[in-house]
Coordinates of C-alpha atoms in Angstrom, one line a residue:
Chain A
M77 CA -14.1 15.6 -66.3
A78 CA -10.3 16.0 -68.1
E79 CA -9.6 15.1 -72.1
R80 CA -7.2 12.4 -72.6
I81 CA -4.6 13.6 -75.0
A82 CA -1.4 11.6 -77.3
V83 CA 1.9 12.5 -76.8
T84 CA 3.8 10.7 -78.2
F85 CA 7.9 11.5 -78.0
T86 CA 11.7 9.3 -77.2
L87 CA 12.2 7.7 -74.1
N88 CA 15.2 6.5 -73.0
G89 CA 16.1 6.0 -76.8
E90 CA 12.6 5.1 -77.5
K91 CA 10.2 5.9 -79.2
R92 CA 7.1 5.8 -77.5
S93 CA 3.2 6.9 -77.3
F94 CA 1.2 7.3 -74.4
Q95 CA -2.3 8.9 -74.0
V96 CA -3.0 10.7 -70.8
P97 CA -4.7 13.3 -68.9
A98 CA -4.9 16.2 -69.9
G99 CA -3.4 17.5 -67.3
R100 CA -0.8 15.0 -66.0
R101 CA 2.7 16.2 -65.8
L102 CA 5.6 14.4 -66.9
L103 CA 6.6 13.0 -63.7
D104 CA 3.5 11.5 -63.0
L105 CA 3.5 10.3 -67.2
L106 CA 6.3 8.3 -65.9
R107 CA 6.3 7.3 -63.1
D108 CA 2.5 5.0 -63.1
D109 CA 2.4 5.0 -67.3
A110 CA 5.8 4.4 -68.2
G111 CA 6.5 2.8 -65.1
L112 CA 9.7 4.5 -64.8
T113 CA 10.3 4.8 -61.1
G114 CA 13.3 5.8 -60.5
T115 CA 12.7 9.3 -61.1
K116 CA 11.2 10.4 -57.7
E117 CA 9.4 13.3 -56.7
G118 CA 10.2 15.2 -53.9
C119 CA 8.2 19.3 -53.3
G120 CA 6.5 18.9 -56.6
A121 CA 7.3 21.9 -56.9
G122 CA 10.7 22.8 -59.0
E123 CA 12.7 23.3 -55.1
C124 CA 14.2 19.8 -54.8
G125 CA 15.5 18.3 -58.3
A126 CA 14.9 14.4 -56.9
C127 CA 12.8 13.8 -60.2
T128 CA 15.8 15.6 -62.7
V129 CA 14.9 14.1 -66.1
L130 CA 16.7 15.5 -69.2
L131 CA 15.1 16.8 -72.2
D132 CA 16.6 17.5 -75.4
G133 CA 19.4 16.9 -73.0
R134 CA 18.6 19.4 -70.7
P135 CA 18.2 19.3 -67.1
V136 CA 14.4 19.2 -66.2
T137 CA 12.4 19.2 -62.8
S138 CA 9.4 17.0 -64.8
C139 CA 7.3 17.9 -61.7
L140 CA 7.2 21.0 -63.2
V141 CA 6.6 19.6 -66.9
L142 CA 3.7 20.0 -68.7
A143 CA 3.4 16.3 -69.7
A144 CA 1.3 17.3 -73.5
S145 CA 4.4 19.9 -74.3
V146 CA 6.7 17.3 -74.3
E147 CA 4.8 16.5 -78.2
G148 CA 8.9 15.4 -80.9
C149 CA 10.9 16.0 -77.9
E150 CA 13.8 12.9 -76.2
V151 CA 13.5 12.7 -72.6
V152 CA 16.1 11.0 -71.0
T153 CA 15.6 9.4 -67.1
V154 CA 18.2 7.6 -64.6
E155 CA 17.2 4.3 -66.2
G156 CA 18.5 5.5 -69.4
L157 CA 21.3 7.3 -68.7
G158 CA 23.9 4.2 -69.0
G159 CA 22.0 3.5 -72.8
A160 CA 21.5 0.5 -72.7
A161 CA 19.2 -1.3 -70.0
G162 CA 21.9 -2.7 -66.9
H163 CA 24.6 -0.4 -68.0
L164 CA 25.8 2.5 -65.6
H165 CA 26.2 6.3 -67.8
P166 CA 29.8 7.0 -65.7
F167 CA 28.9 10.5 -63.5
Q168 CA 26.8 6.6 -61.8
R169 CA 29.7 4.7 -61.8
A170 CA 31.5 7.3 -60.5
L171 CA 29.0 8.5 -57.4
V172 CA 29.0 4.4 -56.7
D173 CA 32.4 4.3 -56.6
T174 CA 33.2 7.3 -54.3
G175 CA 30.3 6.8 -51.9
G176 CA 28.7 9.6 -52.8
V177 CA 24.9 7.9 -52.2
Q178 CA 23.0 7.7 -48.7
C179 CA 20.0 7.3 -48.7
G180 CA 19.2 8.3 -52.2
F181 CA 16.1 9.8 -52.7
C182 CA 18.1 12.4 -54.2
T183 CA 20.5 10.5 -57.0
P184 CA 17.8 10.3 -60.5
G185 CA 18.0 13.5 -60.7
V186 CA 21.7 14.3 -59.1
A187 CA 22.6 11.4 -62.0
V188 CA 20.7 13.0 -63.7
T189 CA 22.4 16.7 -63.3
G190 CA 25.5 15.4 -62.9
A191 CA 25.7 13.5 -66.3
A192 CA 24.9 16.6 -68.0
I193 CA 27.3 18.5 -66.2
V194 CA 29.8 16.1 -67.5
A195 CA 28.7 16.6 -71.0
L196 CA 28.9 20.5 -71.2
D197 CA 32.8 19.9 -69.6
V198 CA 32.3 21.6 -66.8
A199 CA 35.9 22.7 -65.0
D200 CA 35.1 25.0 -63.3
P201 CA 34.2 24.6 -59.2
A202 CA 31.9 27.2 -58.6
E203 CA 29.3 26.7 -61.9
Q204 CA 29.7 23.0 -61.3
A205 CA 28.5 24.1 -57.6
R206 CA 26.1 26.7 -59.3
L207 CA 24.6 23.9 -61.7
L208 CA 24.3 21.3 -59.2
A209 CA 22.4 23.9 -56.1
G210 CA 19.0 22.8 -58.1
N211 CA 19.5 18.6 -56.0
L212 CA 19.4 18.9 -52.9
C213 CA 21.0 16.4 -51.5
R214 CA 20.6 16.0 -47.4
C215 CA 23.6 13.8 -46.5
T216 CA 26.2 13.7 -48.2
G217 CA 27.1 16.9 -47.8
Y218 CA 27.8 16.4 -51.6
T219 CA 31.8 16.6 -51.3
K220 CA 31.5 13.3 -52.8
I221 CA 29.2 14.2 -55.7
F222 CA 32.1 16.3 -56.9
A223 CA 34.6 14.5 -56.4
A224 CA 32.4 12.2 -57.9
L225 CA 32.2 14.8 -61.2
E226 CA 35.2 15.4 -61.3
A227 CA 36.2 11.3 -61.8
A228 CA 33.7 11.0 -64.3
R229 CA 35.6 14.2 -65.6
E230 CA 39.0 12.4 -66.0
A231 CA 37.6 9.5 -67.4
R232 CA 36.3 12.4 -70.3
H233 CA 38.9 13.5 -71.0
A234 CA 41.4 9.8 -70.3
K235 CA 39.4 8.5 -73.1
Chain B
M29 CA -0.8 14.5 -59.5
D30 CA -2.9 15.3 -62.1
L31 CA -3.6 19.4 -62.7
P32 CA -6.4 20.3 -62.8
I33 CA -7.3 21.5 -66.7
N34 CA -9.5 20.6 -69.2
T35 CA -8.1 20.6 -71.8
V36 CA -4.6 21.5 -73.2
L37 CA -3.8 22.9 -77.2
R38 CA -0.5 22.6 -78.5
P39 CA -0.6 25.4 -82.0
A40 CA 1.4 24.9 -84.0
S41 CA 2.2 28.6 -85.1
L42 CA 2.6 31.8 -83.6
A43 CA -0.5 33.1 -85.4
E44 CA -2.5 29.7 -84.2
A45 CA -1.6 30.3 -80.8
L46 CA -2.7 34.1 -80.9
K47 CA -6.4 32.3 -82.8
L48 CA -6.5 29.8 -80.2
L49 CA -6.2 33.4 -77.8
A50 CA -8.8 35.4 -79.8
E51 CA -11.8 31.7 -79.8
R52 CA -11.5 30.6 -76.6
P53 CA -11.9 33.3 -73.5
G54 CA -10.2 32.2 -70.3
A55 CA -7.8 29.6 -72.1
R56 CA -3.6 30.9 -70.2
P57 CA -0.6 30.6 -72.3
I58 CA 1.3 28.4 -70.7
A59 CA 5.2 27.9 -72.0
G60 CA 8.2 26.6 -69.6
G61 CA 5.1 26.5 -67.1
T62 CA 7.9 26.3 -64.3
D63 CA 5.7 28.9 -61.9
L64 CA 2.4 28.3 -63.8
V65 CA 2.4 24.7 -62.9
V66 CA 3.2 25.2 -59.0
Q67 CA 0.0 27.7 -58.9
L68 CA -2.5 25.6 -60.6
R69 CA -2.0 22.1 -58.9
D70 CA -1.8 25.5 -56.2
G71 CA -5.2 27.0 -57.1
R72 CA -3.2 29.9 -56.9
R73 CA -4.3 30.3 -60.7
H74 CA -6.7 28.6 -62.3
A75 CA -7.3 27.0 -66.2
D76 CA -9.9 25.6 -68.3
V77 CA -7.5 25.1 -71.7
L78 CA -3.6 26.2 -72.3
V79 CA -2.7 27.1 -74.7
D80 CA 0.6 24.8 -75.7
L81 CA 3.9 27.2 -77.0
A82 CA 6.0 25.0 -77.3
K83 CA 5.8 24.4 -80.4
V84 CA 5.2 28.2 -81.5
G85 CA 9.2 29.1 -82.6
L86 CA 8.9 31.9 -80.1
A87 CA 13.4 31.0 -78.5
G88 CA 15.8 32.5 -80.2
I89 CA 18.4 35.4 -79.7
R90 CA 19.0 37.5 -83.2
D91 CA 20.6 41.5 -83.9
S92 CA 18.4 43.7 -84.8
E93 CA 19.5 47.5 -86.2
R94 CA 17.5 49.2 -82.4
G95 CA 19.1 46.5 -80.6
L96 CA 19.0 42.4 -79.6
V97 CA 15.3 41.1 -79.3
I98 CA 15.5 38.0 -76.8
G99 CA 12.1 35.7 -77.9
A100 CA 10.1 35.1 -75.5
G101 CA 10.7 31.1 -75.7
T102 CA 14.5 31.8 -74.9
S103 CA 15.0 29.6 -72.0
M104 CA 17.4 30.9 -68.7
D105 CA 20.0 29.1 -69.0
A106 CA 20.0 29.9 -72.9
I107 CA 20.1 33.9 -71.9
A108 CA 22.6 33.1 -69.4
A109 CA 25.0 31.4 -72.0
H110 CA 24.4 33.2 -74.9
P111 CA 27.9 35.3 -76.1
G112 CA 25.5 38.9 -77.0
V113 CA 24.2 39.0 -74.0
R114 CA 27.2 38.1 -71.5
S115 CA 29.3 41.5 -73.3
R116 CA 26.2 43.2 -73.8
F117 CA 24.1 43.4 -71.2
P118 CA 25.4 42.0 -68.2
A119 CA 23.4 42.0 -65.7
L120 CA 20.6 40.5 -67.9
A121 CA 23.1 37.2 -68.1
A122 CA 23.6 37.3 -64.3
A123 CA 20.1 37.9 -63.4
A124 CA 19.0 34.7 -65.7
A125 CA 21.1 33.2 -64.1
R126 CA 19.8 32.8 -61.1
V127 CA 16.7 31.9 -61.0
G128 CA 15.5 29.6 -60.0
A129 CA 18.5 26.7 -60.5
W130 CA 19.9 25.2 -63.5
P131 CA 16.8 22.5 -64.1
I132 CA 14.2 25.4 -64.0
Q133 CA 16.5 27.7 -65.5
C134 CA 16.9 25.3 -68.7
R135 CA 12.9 25.6 -68.1
A136 CA 11.6 29.2 -67.0
T137 CA 11.1 31.2 -70.4
L138 CA 11.9 34.9 -70.1
G139 CA 8.4 35.7 -71.1
G140 CA 7.0 33.6 -69.1
N141 CA 9.2 35.2 -66.4
L142 CA 7.8 38.8 -67.3
G143 CA 3.7 37.4 -68.1
N144 CA 3.6 35.8 -64.5
A145 CA 4.4 39.3 -63.7
S146 CA 5.9 38.2 -59.7
P147 CA 7.2 41.7 -57.5
A148 CA 10.3 38.8 -56.9
A149 CA 11.0 38.5 -60.9
D150 CA 14.8 38.1 -61.2
T151 CA 15.8 38.8 -64.2
V152 CA 13.1 42.6 -64.5
P153 CA 15.1 45.1 -62.6
A154 CA 18.4 43.6 -65.2
L155 CA 15.7 44.6 -68.4
L156 CA 14.6 47.6 -66.7
V157 CA 18.4 49.6 -66.5
A158 CA 18.5 48.3 -70.1
G159 CA 15.4 50.8 -70.9
A160 CA 13.6 47.0 -73.4
A161 CA 10.5 47.6 -74.5
V162 CA 8.2 44.0 -75.1
T163 CA 6.1 43.2 -78.1
I164 CA 3.1 42.0 -77.3
A165 CA 1.0 40.1 -80.6
S166 CA -2.5 39.5 -80.8
A167 CA -4.5 37.9 -83.7
R168 CA -5.5 41.8 -84.6
G169 CA -1.4 43.2 -85.3
Q170 CA 1.2 44.0 -82.2
R171 CA 2.4 46.5 -80.6
Q172 CA 5.0 47.9 -78.0
L173 CA 5.5 48.6 -74.7
P174 CA 8.1 50.1 -72.6
L175 CA 8.6 47.0 -70.0
E176 CA 7.5 49.9 -67.2
E177 CA 4.2 49.8 -68.1
L178 CA 3.8 46.2 -68.5
F179 CA 2.9 45.4 -64.9
A180 CA -0.6 46.0 -62.9
G181 CA 0.7 44.5 -58.9
P182 CA 1.0 41.0 -58.2
G183 CA 1.3 38.8 -60.0
R184 CA -1.1 41.1 -62.8
T185 CA -0.6 42.6 -66.2
H186 CA -2.1 44.8 -68.4
L187 CA -2.0 42.0 -71.7
K188 CA -5.4 42.0 -72.7
P189 CA -6.3 38.4 -72.4
N190 CA -6.5 37.3 -76.5
E191 CA -2.6 39.6 -76.6
L192 CA 1.0 37.8 -76.7
I193 CA 4.2 38.5 -75.4
V194 CA 6.0 37.9 -78.5
S195 CA 9.5 39.1 -77.3
V196 CA 11.8 42.2 -75.5
L197 CA 14.3 43.9 -77.3
L198 CA 17.5 45.9 -75.9
P199 CA 18.2 48.6 -76.9
S200 CA 21.9 49.0 -78.2
V201 CA 24.4 51.5 -75.9
R202 CA 26.6 53.5 -77.3
L203 CA 29.7 54.7 -75.3
G204 CA 30.9 57.3 -76.3
Q205 CA 35.2 58.3 -76.4
G206 CA 36.7 57.3 -72.8
R207 CA 33.2 56.4 -71.4
R208 CA 32.7 53.0 -69.8
L209 CA 30.1 51.4 -68.6
V210 CA 29.0 49.8 -66.2
E211 CA 26.4 47.1 -65.2
R212 CA 25.5 44.7 -62.5
F213 CA 22.6 43.0 -60.7
V214 CA 22.8 40.7 -57.4
K215 CA 20.0 39.2 -55.1
V216 CA 20.5 39.0 -51.6
G217 CA 18.5 35.9 -50.2
P218 CA 19.4 33.1 -47.7
R219 CA 20.5 31.4 -50.4
Q220 CA 22.4 31.7 -53.5
E221 CA 20.6 29.1 -55.0
Q222 CA 17.5 29.1 -55.7
I223 CA 15.6 31.6 -53.6
I224 CA 13.2 34.3 -54.4
S225 CA 14.9 37.6 -54.0
V226 CA 14.4 38.7 -51.0
V227 CA 15.7 42.0 -52.6
C228 CA 17.7 42.7 -56.0
M229 CA 18.8 44.7 -57.8
A230 CA 20.5 46.3 -61.4
G231 CA 22.0 48.7 -61.9
R232 CA 23.7 50.5 -64.9
A233 CA 25.9 52.9 -65.1
I234 CA 27.6 55.3 -67.8
V235 CA 31.1 57.0 -66.3
A236 CA 32.6 59.6 -68.9
A237 CA 36.4 59.7 -68.3
D238 CA 36.2 62.8 -66.1
G239 CA 34.5 60.7 -63.4
R240 CA 31.2 62.1 -64.0
I241 CA 28.1 60.3 -64.3
E242 CA 26.1 60.6 -67.7
L243 CA 23.6 58.0 -67.4
V244 CA 22.3 56.1 -63.5
R245 CA 20.3 53.5 -64.5
L246 CA 18.8 51.8 -61.2
A247 CA 16.4 49.3 -60.5
F248 CA 15.2 47.1 -57.8
G249 CA 13.0 44.0 -57.3
S250 CA 10.6 42.3 -54.5
V251 CA 10.7 45.7 -52.3
A252 CA 7.1 47.3 -53.8
P253 CA 4.4 45.3 -56.4
T254 CA 5.7 45.9 -58.6
P255 CA 9.8 45.9 -60.2
V256 CA 10.8 49.7 -60.0
R257 CA 13.5 51.9 -60.9
A258 CA 14.9 54.0 -58.2
R259 CA 14.1 57.8 -59.7
A260 CA 14.7 60.0 -57.5
T261 CA 18.2 58.2 -56.9
E262 CA 19.7 58.1 -60.3
R263 CA 18.4 62.5 -61.0
L264 CA 20.7 63.4 -57.5
L265 CA 23.7 61.3 -58.8
E266 CA 23.1 62.0 -62.9
R267 CA 25.7 64.2 -64.3
K268 CA 27.2 64.5 -60.9
V269 CA 31.5 62.8 -60.3
L270 CA 30.6 60.5 -58.1
D271 CA 32.7 61.1 -53.9
G272 CA 32.1 60.7 -50.1
S273 CA 29.0 62.8 -49.9
L274 CA 26.9 62.8 -52.6
R275 CA 27.6 58.2 -51.8
H276 CA 25.9 58.7 -48.4
E277 CA 22.7 61.1 -49.3
A278 CA 21.7 58.2 -52.4
L279 CA 22.1 55.8 -49.7
A280 CA 19.3 58.2 -47.9
V281 CA 17.5 59.1 -50.6
V282 CA 17.2 54.9 -52.0
Q283 CA 14.9 54.0 -48.5
E284 CA 13.2 56.5 -50.0
D285 CA 12.4 56.0 -53.0
V286 CA 11.6 52.3 -53.1
K287 CA 9.0 52.0 -50.1
P288 CA 9.9 48.2 -49.2
I289 CA 6.9 46.1 -47.6
D290 CA 6.9 43.6 -44.7
D291 CA 5.9 40.6 -46.2
V292 CA 6.9 36.4 -45.3
R293 CA 10.6 36.7 -46.7
A294 CA 12.2 40.1 -44.7
P295 CA 10.3 42.8 -43.1
A296 CA 10.5 46.4 -44.6
S297 CA 13.5 46.9 -41.9
Y298 CA 16.0 44.7 -43.5
R299 CA 15.3 45.3 -47.2
R300 CA 16.4 48.9 -46.7
L301 CA 19.5 48.4 -44.6
A302 CA 19.4 46.4 -48.4
V303 CA 18.6 48.0 -50.5
A304 CA 21.2 50.5 -49.4
T305 CA 23.7 48.3 -49.3
L306 CA 23.2 47.3 -52.7
L307 CA 23.1 50.8 -54.1
D308 CA 26.7 51.3 -51.7
R309 CA 28.3 48.3 -53.6
F310 CA 27.1 49.5 -56.7
L311 CA 28.2 52.7 -56.5
A312 CA 31.5 51.6 -54.7
E313 CA 32.1 49.2 -58.4
V314 CA 30.9 53.5 -60.5
A315 CA 33.2 55.0 -58.9
R316 CA 36.4 52.0 -59.0
G317 CA 37.3 53.7 -62.6

């Protein structure tokens, strides 16, 4: 029987503590222990990007992160991207406006990685594509996702 | 699904981590976990105890008098973005930017890429052409090993269970008058991103003003049980001026030099062709001047 371990970290801006089995993945902690089911499990092997969250500001696939290892870190899920509950991040807003969402399964991961790309202010389309290439989308063909990235980047500069 | 482990230990320093590894046989270090978590989940590796290196402080890149020192806990993303790596070791910067996709690169570490010992590890050919050395620590002290001597076979290193990779040294290059450095990393696979290399190659050449190749190092991944240098090809090319017939000869020699295997990703015949093609493109860049 696995030991239970304590882990305390900042989750969507709030300090939270959990007691979880030693082998728990961050993905399962988020969904099952914290009740944040926006983060999806696709492949479970770090290949599809559906489970992407921000860990200390960088996108990571939460299916490959051991929950115990985020002690003291800052985690942001799709639920926390826009800051306060009910608020959308400018890139989420742009995804809605451009129609960059179809079936929606990849969307939480796309939103998280996209928000990180916007934060880096990447203008080069090839570099945008490289950074987003770990978030597989079967529906959109990516055109509208890239349009949303550009819209969010412009909105950022207009401020 | 929870990983089938018993416990996770979270040391706060390198000394504490080394002590835990010495005291707990069967303990396995975990850094980013991008390989190990999948392997534990699929039963390809087993661990009772994981020693989490997140707080051990092995991340960071610094200059030393011998060269650039990259901490084992440095992420691929940080390596790919580092100005010193990009300018002085461009093959490594390019390789780090091609390990998995960005969310993997933000988590995967250089030490993990080496410790996992995949024959297809993308950073390894780039480190081999840079003449990298690995610093290894245990509770008893430290030792340094040329990177080429680290790997024992697919998924296996010569590390003892109580040892940890702490950093990698990339020796500085001193370019003489009129010399130029050509360094490249290329990988071949069904998709550019997020793919395990079918073949990857790193090359470094130092070319004199008269076109003579003063030094050449060629390394390939995913063509043998461990990443390998193409030494016969290097010997053929060194101290010569590259012309059409030498280039042609090199493409034949390199296919004997690395003896690729058939596996799930590609047949050996494809790999031989890919190896020759990648070398040909590299030599075109070397000749361009």
